[in-house]
């Protein structure tokens, strides 16, 4: 029975919620396996709108057990703020499970994130400033603090002191900031201990047992393929594995337990933060996509950079993630555009590229080669079957499907939860 992975196939904010909704009540577990509170999704349930940054969206679905896996970095203040806000609105949050091996974001990680960005100047990444990168850096450097360390005061003190030895030199001598004391960090982290204790366990074991028992586990990636630390547009990436392989790494479930990989592709493309983006639009078309698609960040409120759909990226994402299905989102945003350009190749210094260039410098200079597809003007928000879509919209979908190499199983045609054209079942 299925282990299902959901990943963003572009630069994030593709609308993963649509896929999670489609799986809905047939899901037993929803696992967040990478990232932290740099993510942001708005979930609408009935008349209620919830903005989540850290918690897996499954927390809002009755009967689902939400899990924060070992691959996640946790800001404890954000965690409890989100839990309290949900509880106050009557959401049952008692089922949440948290891996003992997840890492903790501290105050010095947040400070370092912001000051390093400032020091990078023109080369800054445009991070969310939530301390994500510095926390992952500590994990790899083996000076991180894990959730399980909170339960051993002597170990916790040793680890904080060890980390601060170096951090305080950096903060005071390199970045001209004040030093942080071990007590400050210790007191802050231990203030959460009793509340978090009942939620913590061996979530890898719990998830493997759930799969053994035939339950459905959905692994929901934060960020997206092109922001993946290994396969994205490095260094303009996040610091975790946002591709399907991360579902195994970041949850403690073996790769062989993953049956389906659903990639979310927006009908056009958006990106937040710095870095190359070949189909980016700087004219009124970019403005139109931003306005029609409400393209402003959930976490930071930043306007998103907008551009046409890029099939080179989708094909790359199909391959890297092993996509079995695509959920195409926001097709309705393109309604009313007479000719819709779709990127089919790049040109770099006179040379044509049909796949992602190996060299990042080439990618920075890539100019899109477009094919123009005829648009449609009919309102498509009521479409529920492929045949309800105007012929040109169907042709647009087929074109993206052929170029990406993975079947399109569902199409988002509006903001409402039900505004979906379902082509293939995502669980069977
Ligand atoms: P960080 O994850 O805060 O370190 O930021 C690294 C890069 O990833 C920046 O360009 C961010 O804008 C981008 N990023 C991080 N999280 C998201 C997300 O959920 N959606 C889109 N972009 C994101």
Tab-separated table of C-alpha atoms and ligand atoms in Angstrom:
chain	number	residue	atom	x	y	z
A	1	UNK	CA	0.000	0.000	0.000
A	2	UNK	CA	1.140	3.452	-0.824
A	3	UNK	CA	3.876	5.650	0.343
A	4	UNK	CA	3.162	8.770	-1.707
A	5	UNK	CA	5.602	11.644	-2.127
A	6	UNK	CA	4.504	15.146	-3.129
A	7	UNK	CA	7.211	17.482	-4.440
A	8	UNK	CA	7.327	20.901	-6.031
A	9	UNK	CA	8.661	20.585	-9.591
A	10	UNK	CA	9.742	24.219	-10.047
A	11	UNK	CA	10.952	26.869	-7.543
A	12	UNK	CA	8.265	26.414	-4.918
A	13	UNK	CA	4.769	27.709	-4.256
A	14	UNK	CA	3.325	25.452	-6.955
A	15	UNK	CA	0.258	24.768	-4.802
A	16	UNK	CA	0.944	21.403	-3.178
A	17	UNK	CA	-2.223	21.836	-1.152
A	18	UNK	CA	-4.267	20.848	-4.224
A	19	UNK	CA	-2.646	17.415	-4.282
A	20	UNK	CA	-2.941	16.985	-0.521
A	21	UNK	CA	-6.630	17.849	-0.835
A	22	UNK	CA	-7.118	15.267	-3.574
A	23	UNK	CA	-5.671	12.559	-1.340
A	24	UNK	CA	-7.703	13.996	1.541
A	25	UNK	CA	-9.521	11.560	3.766
A	26	UNK	CA	-7.767	8.532	2.253
A	27	UNK	CA	-4.536	9.561	3.971
A	28	UNK	CA	-3.475	8.199	7.369
A	29	UNK	CA	-0.203	10.100	7.868
A	30	UNK	CA	1.201	13.338	6.408
A	31	UNK	CA	4.943	13.753	6.883
A	32	UNK	CA	7.030	16.893	6.550
A	33	UNK	CA	10.541	15.652	5.794
A	34	UNK	CA	12.661	18.727	4.989
A	35	UNK	CA	12.937	22.450	5.616
A	36	UNK	CA	11.394	24.347	8.489
A	37	UNK	CA	9.297	27.454	8.864
A	38	UNK	CA	10.652	28.820	5.578
A	39	UNK	CA	7.695	27.099	3.921
A	40	UNK	CA	4.291	28.646	3.835
A	41	UNK	CA	0.955	27.349	2.762
A	42	UNK	CA	-2.524	28.674	3.091
A	43	UNK	CA	-5.113	25.984	3.622
A	44	UNK	CA	-8.793	26.755	3.302
A	45	UNK	CA	-11.162	24.457	5.192
A	46	UNK	CA	-14.801	25.445	4.833
A	47	UNK	CA	-14.959	29.150	5.623
A	48	UNK	CA	-11.738	29.039	7.635
A	49	UNK	CA	-8.355	30.049	6.239
A	50	UNK	CA	-5.158	28.803	7.923
A	51	UNK	CA	-1.607	29.967	7.179
A	52	UNK	CA	0.887	27.281	8.165
A	53	UNK	CA	4.656	27.656	8.032
A	54	UNK	CA	6.057	24.725	9.946
A	55	UNK	CA	3.290	22.239	10.620
A	56	UNK	CA	2.370	19.689	7.947
A	57	UNK	CA	-0.939	20.543	6.288
A	58	UNK	CA	-2.309	17.173	7.453
A	59	UNK	CA	-2.782	18.696	10.894
A	60	UNK	CA	-6.057	20.148	9.601
A	61	UNK	CA	-7.517	16.884	8.327
A	62	UNK	CA	-9.457	14.846	10.841
A	63	UNK	CA	-8.139	11.339	11.272
A	64	UNK	CA	-4.703	12.154	9.831
A	65	UNK	CA	-1.581	11.845	11.972
A	66	UNK	CA	0.828	14.674	11.126
A	67	UNK	CA	4.548	13.924	11.467
A	68	UNK	CA	7.611	16.171	11.549
A	69	UNK	CA	10.477	13.972	10.368
A	70	UNK	CA	14.175	13.905	11.230
A	71	UNK	CA	15.049	15.949	8.125
A	72	UNK	CA	13.206	19.020	9.406
A	73	UNK	CA	14.683	21.937	11.362
A	74	UNK	CA	12.354	23.166	14.093
A	75	UNK	CA	11.921	26.629	15.544
A	76	UNK	CA	10.225	25.745	18.834
A	77	UNK	CA	8.624	29.150	19.304
A	78	UNK	CA	7.007	28.933	15.856
A	79	UNK	CA	5.956	25.338	16.507
A	80	UNK	CA	4.082	26.207	19.683
A	81	UNK	CA	2.677	29.458	18.289
A	82	UNK	CA	1.170	27.528	15.382
A	83	UNK	CA	-0.127	24.753	17.641
A	84	UNK	CA	-1.708	27.235	20.052
A	85	UNK	CA	-3.308	29.241	17.256
A	86	UNK	CA	-4.841	26.067	15.812
A	87	UNK	CA	-6.029	24.821	19.212
A	88	UNK	CA	-7.662	28.179	19.875
A	89	UNK	CA	-9.674	27.656	16.690
A	90	UNK	CA	-10.783	24.206	17.777
A	91	UNK	CA	-8.336	22.100	15.706
A	92	UNK	CA	-7.263	18.893	17.437
A	93	UNK	CA	-3.447	18.954	17.389
A	94	UNK	CA	-2.912	16.129	19.855
A	95	UNK	CA	-1.840	13.598	17.220
A	96	UNK	CA	1.298	15.448	16.105
A	97	UNK	CA	4.439	13.291	16.144
A	98	UNK	CA	7.964	14.747	16.075
A	99	UNK	CA	11.206	12.925	15.336
A	100	UNK	CA	13.717	12.844	18.199
A	101	UNK	CA	16.411	13.410	15.564
A	102	UNK	CA	15.061	16.631	14.054
A	103	UNK	CA	17.340	19.622	14.598
A	104	UNK	CA	16.476	22.777	16.517
A	105	UNK	CA	16.745	26.351	15.202
A	106	UNK	CA	18.085	28.665	17.898
A	107	UNK	CA	18.377	32.391	18.214
A	108	UNK	CA	21.972	32.398	16.939
A	109	UNK	CA	20.923	30.557	13.776
A	110	UNK	CA	18.362	33.237	12.981
A	111	UNK	CA	20.886	36.005	13.672
A	112	UNK	CA	23.545	34.344	11.525
A	113	UNK	CA	21.104	33.843	8.653
A	114	UNK	CA	20.341	37.558	8.585
A	115	UNK	CA	23.885	38.857	9.038
A	116	UNK	CA	25.458	36.514	6.488
A	117	UNK	CA	22.868	37.610	3.943
A	118	UNK	CA	23.714	41.228	4.661
A	119	UNK	CA	27.429	40.527	4.293
A	120	UNK	CA	26.906	38.745	0.974
A	121	UNK	CA	25.595	42.039	-0.421
A	122	UNK	CA	24.932	41.671	-4.142
A	123	UNK	CA	25.539	37.917	-3.909
A	124	UNK	CA	22.868	37.353	-1.242
A	125	UNK	CA	20.536	34.374	-1.648
A	126	UNK	CA	17.358	36.155	-0.564
A	127	UNK	CA	16.715	33.647	2.225
A	128	UNK	CA	13.613	33.790	4.361
A	129	UNK	CA	15.823	34.817	7.312
A	130	UNK	CA	14.413	32.060	9.517
A	131	UNK	CA	17.780	30.469	10.384
A	132	UNK	CA	17.315	27.498	8.058
A	133	UNK	CA	20.755	27.473	6.373
A	134	UNK	CA	22.848	27.974	9.541
A	135	UNK	CA	20.907	25.188	11.324
A	136	UNK	CA	21.548	22.711	8.502
A	137	UNK	CA	25.174	23.846	8.388
A	138	UNK	CA	25.513	22.965	12.095
A	139	UNK	CA	23.884	19.593	11.465
A	140	UNK	CA	26.460	18.746	8.799
A	141	UNK	CA	29.262	20.192	10.939
A	142	UNK	CA	28.072	17.926	13.769
A	143	UNK	CA	27.511	20.817	16.160
A	144	UNK	CA	23.728	20.920	15.884
A	145	UNK	CA	21.183	20.487	18.656
A	146	UNK	CA	18.568	17.797	18.226
A	147	UNK	CA	15.120	17.498	19.771
A	148	UNK	CA	16.311	14.556	21.876
A	149	UNK	CA	19.051	16.740	23.404
A	150	UNK	CA	16.351	18.793	25.128
A	151	UNK	CA	15.695	15.867	27.451
A	152	UNK	CA	19.249	15.664	28.818
A	153	UNK	CA	20.177	18.939	30.484
A	154	UNK	CA	23.863	18.160	30.862
A	155	UNK	CA	24.244	17.144	27.199
A	156	UNK	CA	22.206	20.157	26.111
A	157	UNK	CA	24.490	22.555	28.000
A	158	UNK	CA	27.600	20.892	26.570
A	159	UNK	CA	26.254	21.150	23.044
A	160	UNK	CA	25.225	24.778	23.354
A	161	UNK	CA	28.605	25.686	24.859
A	162	UNK	CA	30.414	23.805	22.084
A	163	UNK	CA	28.423	25.596	19.407
A	164	UNK	CA	28.821	29.018	21.026
A	165	UNK	CA	32.616	28.698	21.242
A	166	UNK	CA	32.790	29.327	17.518
A	167	UNK	CA	29.523	31.207	17.016
A	168	UNK	CA	30.380	33.948	19.484
A	169	UNK	CA	33.688	34.586	17.741
A	170	UNK	CA	31.821	34.920	14.467
A	171	UNK	CA	29.062	37.059	15.894
A	172	UNK	CA	31.340	39.488	17.708
A	173	UNK	CA	34.502	39.562	15.590
A	174	UNK	CA	33.206	39.041	12.066
A	175	UNK	CA	29.686	40.415	12.202
A	176	UNK	CA	30.007	42.949	15.003
A	177	UNK	CA	27.038	41.572	16.935
A	178	UNK	CA	26.675	40.873	20.643
A	179	UNK	CA	27.761	37.525	22.101
A	180	UNK	CA	25.078	35.039	23.150
A	181	UNK	CA	25.229	33.284	26.525
A	182	UNK	CA	24.713	29.574	27.036
A	183	UNK	CA	22.080	30.353	29.699
A	184	UNK	CA	19.952	32.406	27.313
A	185	UNK	CA	19.770	29.592	24.792
A	186	UNK	CA	19.433	26.879	27.433
A	187	UNK	CA	16.554	28.654	29.204
A	188	UNK	CA	14.768	29.305	25.946
A	189	UNK	CA	15.012	25.724	24.681
A	190	UNK	CA	14.194	24.046	27.997
A	191	UNK	CA	11.054	26.159	28.391
A	192	UNK	CA	9.436	23.886	25.777
A	193	UNK	CA	10.563	20.531	27.169
A	194	UNK	CA	7.456	19.407	29.027
A	195	UNK	CA	5.124	20.445	26.220
A	196	UNK	CA	7.083	18.712	23.482
A	197	UNK	CA	7.943	15.516	25.374
A	198	UNK	CA	4.725	13.571	24.613
A	199	UNK	CA	5.018	14.324	20.885
A	200	UNK	CA	8.554	13.015	20.423
A	201	UNK	CA	9.441	9.504	19.315
A	202	UNK	CA	11.019	7.236	16.714
A	203	UNK	CA	8.885	8.474	13.854
A	204	UNK	CA	10.791	6.358	11.285
A	205	UNK	CA	9.675	3.240	13.124
A	206	UNK	CA	6.098	4.501	13.475
A	207	UNK	CA	5.854	5.297	9.754
A	208	UNK	CA	7.386	1.989	8.671
A	209	UNK	CA	4.871	0.153	10.843
A	210	UNK	CA	2.031	2.181	9.363
A	211	UNK	CA	3.165	1.199	5.849
A	212	UNK	CA	3.477	-2.453	6.969
A	213	UNK	CA	-0.119	-2.253	8.168
A	214	UNK	CA	-1.250	-1.031	4.736
A	215	UNK	CA	-1.876	2.554	5.739
A	216	UNK	CA	-1.375	5.495	3.375
A	217	UNK	CA	1.509	7.807	4.174
A	218	UNK	CA	1.946	11.077	2.291
A	219	UNK	CA	5.412	12.646	2.358
A	220	UNK	CA	5.087	16.341	1.594
A	221	UNK	CA	8.243	18.163	0.478
A	222	UNK	CA	8.888	21.739	1.495
A	223	UNK	CA	10.280	24.117	-1.161
A	224	UNK	CA	10.904	22.453	-4.531
A	225	UNK	CA	13.196	20.653	-6.967
A	226	UNK	CA	15.000	23.755	-8.230
A	227	UNK	CA	15.660	24.830	-4.622
A	228	UNK	CA	17.115	21.425	-3.658
A	229	UNK	CA	20.589	21.657	-2.132
A	230	UNK	CA	22.035	19.100	-4.614
A	231	UNK	CA	19.871	19.401	-7.703
A	232	UNK	CA	18.694	23.006	-7.617
A	233	UNK	CA	20.273	26.219	-8.852
A	234	UNK	CA	23.072	26.187	-6.255
A	235	UNK	CA	23.913	28.395	-4.386
A	236	UNK	CA	20.470	29.990	-4.865
A	237	UNK	CA	18.753	27.110	-3.125
A	238	UNK	CA	17.498	26.141	0.293
A	239	UNK	CA	19.725	23.984	2.501
A	240	UNK	CA	17.773	20.720	2.446
A	241	UNK	CA	16.773	17.885	0.131
A	242	UNK	CA	13.526	19.025	-1.413
A	243	UNK	CA	13.384	16.240	-4.018
A	244	UNK	CA	11.754	12.814	-3.636
A	245	UNK	CA	14.924	11.150	-2.295
A	246	UNK	CA	14.562	13.439	0.707
A	247	UNK	CA	11.329	11.696	1.656
A	248	UNK	CA	13.315	8.615	2.655
A	249	UNK	CA	16.290	10.502	4.123
A	250	UNK	CA	14.202	12.940	6.085
A	251	UNK	CA	11.667	10.517	7.513
A	252	UNK	CA	13.585	7.316	8.229
A	253	UNK	CA	11.534	5.217	5.828
A	254	UNK	CA	13.407	3.128	3.219
A	255	UNK	CA	13.345	4.373	-0.415
A	256	UNK	CA	11.761	1.068	-1.482
A	257	UNK	CA	8.648	2.014	0.506
A	258	UNK	CA	7.870	4.970	-1.776
A	259	UNK	CA	5.334	3.960	-4.426
A	260	UNK	CA	4.211	7.172	-6.071
A	261	UNK	CA	5.873	10.520	-6.635
A	262	UNK	CA	3.549	13.378	-7.493
A	263	UNK	CA	5.143	16.528	-8.882
A	264	UNK	CA	3.303	19.818	-8.633
A	265	UNK	CA	3.737	22.068	-11.661
A	266	UNK	CA	2.265	25.541	-11.938
A	267	UNK	CA	0.838	26.351	-15.390
A	268	UNK	CA	3.417	29.166	-15.447
A	269	UNK	CA	6.508	29.650	-13.230
A	270	UNK	CA	7.318	31.664	-10.099
A	271	UNK	CA	10.373	32.126	-7.925
A	272	UNK	CA	11.054	33.933	-4.627
A	273	UNK	CA	14.507	35.203	-3.734
A	274	UNK	CA	17.571	35.515	-5.937
A	275	UNK	CA	18.991	33.216	-8.609
A	276	UNK	CA	18.621	32.370	-12.287
A	277	UNK	CA	15.142	32.074	-13.813
A	278	UNK	CA	15.291	31.945	-17.640
A	279	UNK	CA	11.609	32.559	-18.377
A	280	UNK	CA	11.241	35.452	-15.922
A	281	UNK	CA	9.139	38.328	-17.248
A	282	UNK	CA	9.924	41.940	-16.456
A	283	UNK	CA	7.071	43.433	-18.458
A	284	UNK	CA	3.313	43.727	-18.157
A	285	UNK	CA	2.920	39.959	-18.678
A	286	UNK	CA	4.852	39.298	-15.460
A	287	UNK	CA	2.628	41.846	-13.694
A	288	UNK	CA	-0.451	40.146	-15.079
A	289	UNK	CA	0.611	36.700	-13.829
A	290	UNK	CA	1.468	38.152	-10.400
A	291	UNK	CA	-1.878	39.904	-10.143
A	292	UNK	CA	-4.079	37.144	-11.565
A	293	UNK	CA	-2.240	34.439	-9.645
A	294	UNK	CA	-1.950	36.358	-6.321
A	295	UNK	CA	1.759	35.668	-6.367
A	296	UNK	CA	2.913	37.040	-3.015
A	297	UNK	CA	4.809	34.909	-0.467
A	298	UNK	CA	2.877	33.320	2.431
A	299	UNK	CA	5.907	33.448	4.739
A	300	UNK	CA	7.516	36.760	3.834
A	301	UNK	CA	4.817	38.550	1.795
A	302	UNK	CA	7.420	39.208	-0.920
A	303	UNK	CA	6.092	39.604	-4.491
A	304	UNK	CA	7.064	36.493	-6.435
A	305	UNK	CA	9.024	36.712	-9.680
A	306	UNK	CA	6.801	35.416	-12.492
A	307	UNK	CA	7.416	33.880	-15.912
A	308	UNK	CA	6.098	31.462	-18.526
A	309	UNK	CA	6.121	27.709	-18.104
A	310	UNK	CA	9.508	26.111	-18.703
A	311	UNK	CA	9.314	22.517	-19.950
A	312	UNK	CA	13.075	21.983	-19.592
A	313	UNK	CA	12.648	22.421	-15.843
A	314	UNK	CA	9.624	20.146	-15.663
A	315	UNK	CA	11.388	17.404	-17.611
A	316	UNK	CA	14.401	17.758	-15.329
A	317	UNK	CA	12.125	17.539	-12.269
A	318	UNK	CA	10.410	14.465	-13.738
A	319	UNK	CA	13.743	12.709	-14.047
A	320	UNK	CA	15.337	13.760	-10.739
A	321	UNK	CA	12.232	12.898	-8.729
A	322	UNK	CA	11.025	9.927	-10.780
A	323	UNK	CA	7.603	11.541	-11.107
A	324	UNK	CA	4.744	9.096	-11.621
A	325	UNK	CA	2.140	11.879	-11.825
A	326	UNK	CA	1.883	15.613	-12.250
A	327	UNK	CA	-0.711	17.868	-10.705
A	328	UNK	CA	-0.880	20.979	-12.866
A	329	UNK	CA	-2.043	24.006	-10.877
A	330	UNK	CA	-3.493	27.436	-11.619
A	331	UNK	CA	-4.390	26.785	-15.257
A	332	UNK	CA	-7.225	29.326	-14.854
A	333	UNK	CA	-4.674	32.123	-14.338
A	334	UNK	CA	-3.760	31.848	-18.046
A	335	UNK	CA	-7.356	32.334	-19.212
A	336	UNK	CA	-7.684	35.321	-21.536
A	337	UNK	CA	-4.107	35.282	-22.857
A	338	UNK	CA	-4.298	35.034	-26.637
A	339	UNK	CA	-0.955	33.341	-27.291
A	340	UNK	CA	0.780	31.544	-24.406
A	341	UNK	CA	4.547	31.165	-24.768
A	342	UNK	CA	6.025	27.922	-23.396
A	343	UNK	CA	9.777	27.460	-23.116
A	344	UNK	CA	10.971	24.395	-25.040
A	345	UNK	CA	14.750	24.978	-25.136
A	346	UNK	CA	17.442	27.483	-24.173
A	347	UNK	CA	19.930	29.403	-26.188
A	348	UNK	CA	23.283	30.102	-24.595
A	349	UNK	CA	25.815	32.104	-26.615
A	350	UNK	CA	24.368	30.822	-29.872
A	351	UNK	CA	24.189	27.197	-28.748
A	352	UNK	CA	20.841	25.394	-28.294
A	353	UNK	CA	20.209	23.397	-25.112
A	354	UNK	CA	17.323	20.904	-24.984
A	355	UNK	CA	18.121	19.834	-21.413
A	356	UNK	CA	19.351	21.662	-18.313
A	357	UNK	CA	22.872	22.961	-18.953
A	358	UNK	CA	25.454	21.301	-16.705
A	359	UNK	CA	27.177	24.596	-16.011
A	360	UNK	CA	25.460	27.028	-13.706
A	361	UNK	CA	27.063	29.903	-15.621
A	362	UNK	CA	25.359	28.680	-18.800
A	363	UNK	CA	22.067	28.492	-16.941
A	364	UNK	CA	22.515	32.073	-15.755
A	365	UNK	CA	22.872	33.153	-19.400
A	366	UNK	CA	20.158	30.893	-20.818
A	367	UNK	CA	17.657	32.661	-23.053
A	368	UNK	CA	14.351	30.853	-23.468
A	369	UNK	CA	13.260	29.578	-26.867
A	370	UNK	CA	9.496	29.732	-26.905
A	371	UNK	CA	6.727	27.984	-28.741
A	372	UNK	CA	3.485	29.979	-28.744
A	373	UNK	CA	0.348	28.016	-27.990
A	374	UNK	CA	-3.116	29.402	-28.735
A	375	UNK	CA	-4.952	30.459	-25.570
A	376	UNK	CA	-8.616	30.370	-24.531
A	377	UNK	CA	-10.996	32.959	-23.184
A	378	UNK	CA	-13.740	30.796	-21.640
A	379	UNK	CA	-14.056	30.632	-17.829
A	380	UNK	CA	-12.645	27.216	-16.896
A	381	UNK	CA	-13.171	27.327	-13.120
A	382	UNK	CA	-16.228	25.064	-13.346
A	383	UNK	CA	-14.468	22.336	-15.379
A	384	UNK	CA	-14.270	18.946	-13.635
A	385	UNK	CA	-13.507	16.638	-16.582
A	386	UNK	CA	-10.818	17.033	-19.202
A	387	UNK	CA	-13.517	17.327	-21.839
A	388	UNK	CA	-15.013	20.344	-19.993
A	389	UNK	CA	-11.892	22.337	-20.879
A	390	UNK	CA	-11.783	24.366	-24.129
A	391	UNK	CA	-9.848	22.599	-26.886
A	392	UNK	CA	-6.923	25.018	-26.622
A	393	UNK	CA	-6.640	24.481	-22.865
A	394	UNK	CA	-6.635	20.720	-23.437
A	395	UNK	CA	-3.924	21.154	-26.058
A	396	UNK	CA	-1.873	23.287	-23.625
A	397	UNK	CA	-2.120	20.524	-20.986
A	398	UNK	CA	-1.187	17.828	-23.513
A	399	UNK	CA	1.795	19.873	-24.697
A	400	UNK	CA	3.144	20.212	-21.141
A	401	UNK	CA	2.539	16.504	-20.526
A	402	UNK	CA	4.418	15.413	-23.636
A	403	UNK	CA	7.357	17.702	-22.917
A	404	UNK	CA	7.620	16.790	-19.235
A	405	UNK	CA	7.496	13.051	-19.807
A	406	UNK	CA	5.075	12.374	-16.925
A	407	UNK	CA	1.326	12.050	-17.076
A	408	UNK	CA	-0.810	14.910	-15.830
A	409	UNK	CA	-3.267	13.367	-13.387
A	410	UNK	CA	-5.065	16.438	-12.104
A	411	UNK	CA	-5.453	20.075	-13.082
A	412	UNK	CA	-6.199	22.965	-10.744
A	413	UNK	CA	-8.687	25.349	-12.351
A	414	UNK	CA	-9.498	27.731	-9.497
A	415	UNK	CA	-8.886	28.734	-5.909
A	416	UNK	CA	-11.670	26.569	-4.440
A	417	UNK	CA	-10.818	23.152	-3.076
A	418	UNK	CA	-13.201	21.486	-5.545
A	419	UNK	CA	-11.848	23.403	-8.551
A	420	UNK	CA	-9.988	20.396	-9.928
A	421	UNK	CA	-10.126	18.401	-13.136
A	422	UNK	CA	-9.210	14.873	-12.131
A	423	UNK	CA	-7.760	12.719	-14.904
A	424	UNK	CA	-6.220	9.767	-13.010
A	425	UNK	CA	-6.619	8.608	-9.416
A	426	UNK	CA	-3.606	9.500	-7.286
A	427	UNK	CA	-3.776	6.607	-4.840
A	428	UNK	CA	-4.884	3.415	-6.665
B	1	LIG	P1	16.016	29.639	2.966
B	1	LIG	O1	15.262	28.373	2.753
B	1	LIG	O2	15.338	30.585	3.937
B	1	LIG	O3	17.457	29.411	3.323
B	1	LIG	O4	16.038	30.441	1.573
B	1	LIG	C1	16.750	29.942	0.448
B	1	LIG	C2	15.996	30.184	-0.842
B	1	LIG	O5	14.844	29.356	-0.894
B	1	LIG	C3	15.478	31.622	-0.996
B	1	LIG	O6	15.568	31.982	-2.358
B	1	LIG	C4	14.027	31.521	-0.571
B	1	LIG	O7	13.234	32.536	-1.144
B	1	LIG	C5	13.674	30.154	-1.120
B	1	LIG	N1	12.570	29.516	-0.394
B	1	LIG	C6	12.599	28.967	0.830
B	1	LIG	N2	11.397	28.464	1.150
B	1	LIG	C7	10.590	28.683	0.105
B	1	LIG	C8	9.209	28.344	-0.169
B	1	LIG	O8	8.487	27.715	0.624
B	1	LIG	N3	8.749	28.733	-1.394
B	1	LIG	C9	9.528	29.383	-2.301
B	1	LIG	N4	10.804	29.703	-2.093
B	1	LIG	C10	11.330	29.347	-0.897
